[in-house]
Coordinates of C-alpha atoms in Angstrom, one line a residue:
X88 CA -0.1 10.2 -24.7
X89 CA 2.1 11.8 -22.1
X90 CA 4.7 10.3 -20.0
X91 CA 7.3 11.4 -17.4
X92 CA 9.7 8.3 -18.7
X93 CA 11.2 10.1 -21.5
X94 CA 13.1 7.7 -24.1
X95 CA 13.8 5.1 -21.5
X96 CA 12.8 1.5 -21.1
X97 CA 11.3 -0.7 -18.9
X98 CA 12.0 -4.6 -19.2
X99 CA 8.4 -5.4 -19.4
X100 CA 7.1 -8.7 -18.7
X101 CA 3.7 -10.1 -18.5
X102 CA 1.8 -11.0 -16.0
X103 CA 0.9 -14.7 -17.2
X104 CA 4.7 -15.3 -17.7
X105 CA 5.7 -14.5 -14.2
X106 CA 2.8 -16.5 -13.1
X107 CA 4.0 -19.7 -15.3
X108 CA 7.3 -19.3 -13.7
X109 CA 6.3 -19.4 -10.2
X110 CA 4.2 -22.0 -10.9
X111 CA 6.9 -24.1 -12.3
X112 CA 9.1 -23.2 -9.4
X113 CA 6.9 -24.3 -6.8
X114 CA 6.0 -27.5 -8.1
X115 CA 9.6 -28.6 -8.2
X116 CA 11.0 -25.9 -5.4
X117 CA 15.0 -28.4 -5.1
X118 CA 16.7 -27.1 -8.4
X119 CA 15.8 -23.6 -7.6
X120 CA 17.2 -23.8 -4.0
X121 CA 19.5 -20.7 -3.4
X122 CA 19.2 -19.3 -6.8
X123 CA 18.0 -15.3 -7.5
X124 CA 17.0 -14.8 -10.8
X125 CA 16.4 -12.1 -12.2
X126 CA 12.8 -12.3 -14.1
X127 CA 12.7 -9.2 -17.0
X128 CA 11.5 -9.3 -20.1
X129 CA 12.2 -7.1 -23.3
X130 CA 12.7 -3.4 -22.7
X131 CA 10.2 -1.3 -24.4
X132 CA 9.8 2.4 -24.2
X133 CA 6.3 4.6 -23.3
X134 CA 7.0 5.8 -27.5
X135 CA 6.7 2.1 -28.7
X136 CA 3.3 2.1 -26.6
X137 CA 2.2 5.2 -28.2
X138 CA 3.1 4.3 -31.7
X139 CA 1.1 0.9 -30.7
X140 CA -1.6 3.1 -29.7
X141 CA -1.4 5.1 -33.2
X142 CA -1.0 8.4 -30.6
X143 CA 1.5 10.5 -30.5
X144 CA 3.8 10.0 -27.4
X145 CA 5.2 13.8 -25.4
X146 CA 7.5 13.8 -22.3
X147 CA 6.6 15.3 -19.3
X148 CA 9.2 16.6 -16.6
X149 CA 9.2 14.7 -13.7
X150 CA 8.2 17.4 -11.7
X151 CA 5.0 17.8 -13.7
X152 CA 4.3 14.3 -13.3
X153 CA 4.5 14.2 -9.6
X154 CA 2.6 17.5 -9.4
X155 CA -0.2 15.9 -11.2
X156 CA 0.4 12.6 -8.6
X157 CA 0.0 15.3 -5.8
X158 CA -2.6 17.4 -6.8
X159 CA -5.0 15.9 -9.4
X160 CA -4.8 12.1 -8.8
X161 CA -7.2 11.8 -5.6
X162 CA -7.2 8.7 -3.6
X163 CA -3.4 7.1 -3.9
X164 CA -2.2 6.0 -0.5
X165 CA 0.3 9.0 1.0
X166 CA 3.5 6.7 0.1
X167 CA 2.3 6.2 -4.0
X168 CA 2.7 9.6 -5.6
X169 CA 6.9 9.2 -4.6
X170 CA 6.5 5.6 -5.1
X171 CA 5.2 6.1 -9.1
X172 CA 7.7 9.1 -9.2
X173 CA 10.8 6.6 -8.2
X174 CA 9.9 4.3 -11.0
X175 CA 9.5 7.1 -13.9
X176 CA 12.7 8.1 -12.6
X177 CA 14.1 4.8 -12.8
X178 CA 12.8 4.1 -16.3
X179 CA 13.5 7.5 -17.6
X180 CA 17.4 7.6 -16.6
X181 CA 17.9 3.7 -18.1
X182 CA 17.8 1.7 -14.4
X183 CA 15.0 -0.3 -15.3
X184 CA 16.2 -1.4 -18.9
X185 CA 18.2 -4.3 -18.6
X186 CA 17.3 -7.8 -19.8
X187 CA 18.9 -11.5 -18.5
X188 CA 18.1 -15.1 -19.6
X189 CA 16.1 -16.3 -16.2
X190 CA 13.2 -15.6 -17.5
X191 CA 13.5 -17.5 -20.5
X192 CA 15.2 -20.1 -19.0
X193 CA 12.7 -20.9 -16.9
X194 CA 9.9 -20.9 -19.6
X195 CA 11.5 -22.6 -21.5
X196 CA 10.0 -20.5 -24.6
X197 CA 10.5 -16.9 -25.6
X198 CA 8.7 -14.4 -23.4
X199 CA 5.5 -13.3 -24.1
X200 CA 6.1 -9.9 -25.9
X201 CA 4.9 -7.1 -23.6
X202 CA 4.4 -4.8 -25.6
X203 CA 1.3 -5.5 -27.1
X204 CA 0.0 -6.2 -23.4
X205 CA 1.4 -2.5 -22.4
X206 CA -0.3 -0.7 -25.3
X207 CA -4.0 -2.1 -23.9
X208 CA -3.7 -1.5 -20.2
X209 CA -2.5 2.0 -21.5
X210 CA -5.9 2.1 -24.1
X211 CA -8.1 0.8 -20.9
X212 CA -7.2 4.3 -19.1
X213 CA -7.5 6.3 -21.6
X214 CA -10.2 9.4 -21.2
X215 CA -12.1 8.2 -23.3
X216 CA -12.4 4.3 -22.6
X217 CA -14.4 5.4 -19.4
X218 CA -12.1 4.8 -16.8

């Protein structure tokens, strides 16, 4: 497996927690009046995935990965390829790694862990899964 985020993390969270949240906030909108929270989950890194995966996990340069955004990625949308290159860049230098409360707060529960949700939408585009 090869990513452009190096050893850094992203504060993952799922999709069905973020969902249970807003749920829960719109049904009962008062107590959350004027509040920001700030909804991350635990950090976990593209090696964890890989080692998930049973794959071995190799950094690209960030160059590399948005010259394979540019040039062998057809049909992303002209503003994605410095979009997706932003956010490697953001996980790889440690700007999308930290971790609050809200999130739990707000479930009420731990946090789904994400990284088991990570490693199969990584599996799903895999070469070989026929994506």
């Amino acid at each position: 497996m090869q990513s452009a985020f190096g050893d850094g993390a992203l504060a993952a969270v799922s999709r069905g927690d973020l969902a249970e949240v807003a749920a829960a906030v719109a049904s009962d909108p008062a107590p959350h009046s004027g509040r920001v929270y700030d909804l991350v989950g635990t950090p976990i890194t593209a090696g964890q995935v890989a080692d998930e995966l049973g794959v071995a996990h190799r950094a690209i340069s960030l160059g590399v990965y948005r010259r394979r955004l540019l040039e062998k990625t057809p049909g992303l949308l002209p503003f994605q390829p410095p979009m997706l290159a932003s956010i490697a860049t953001g996980i790889r230098h440690g700007f999308l790694d930290g971790t609050a409360p809200d999130l739990t707060d707000l479930l009420g529960r731990a946090a789904r862990a994400p990284l088991a949700t990570a490693a199969a939408a990584t599996s799903a585009t895999r070469p070989e899964a026929g994506v």
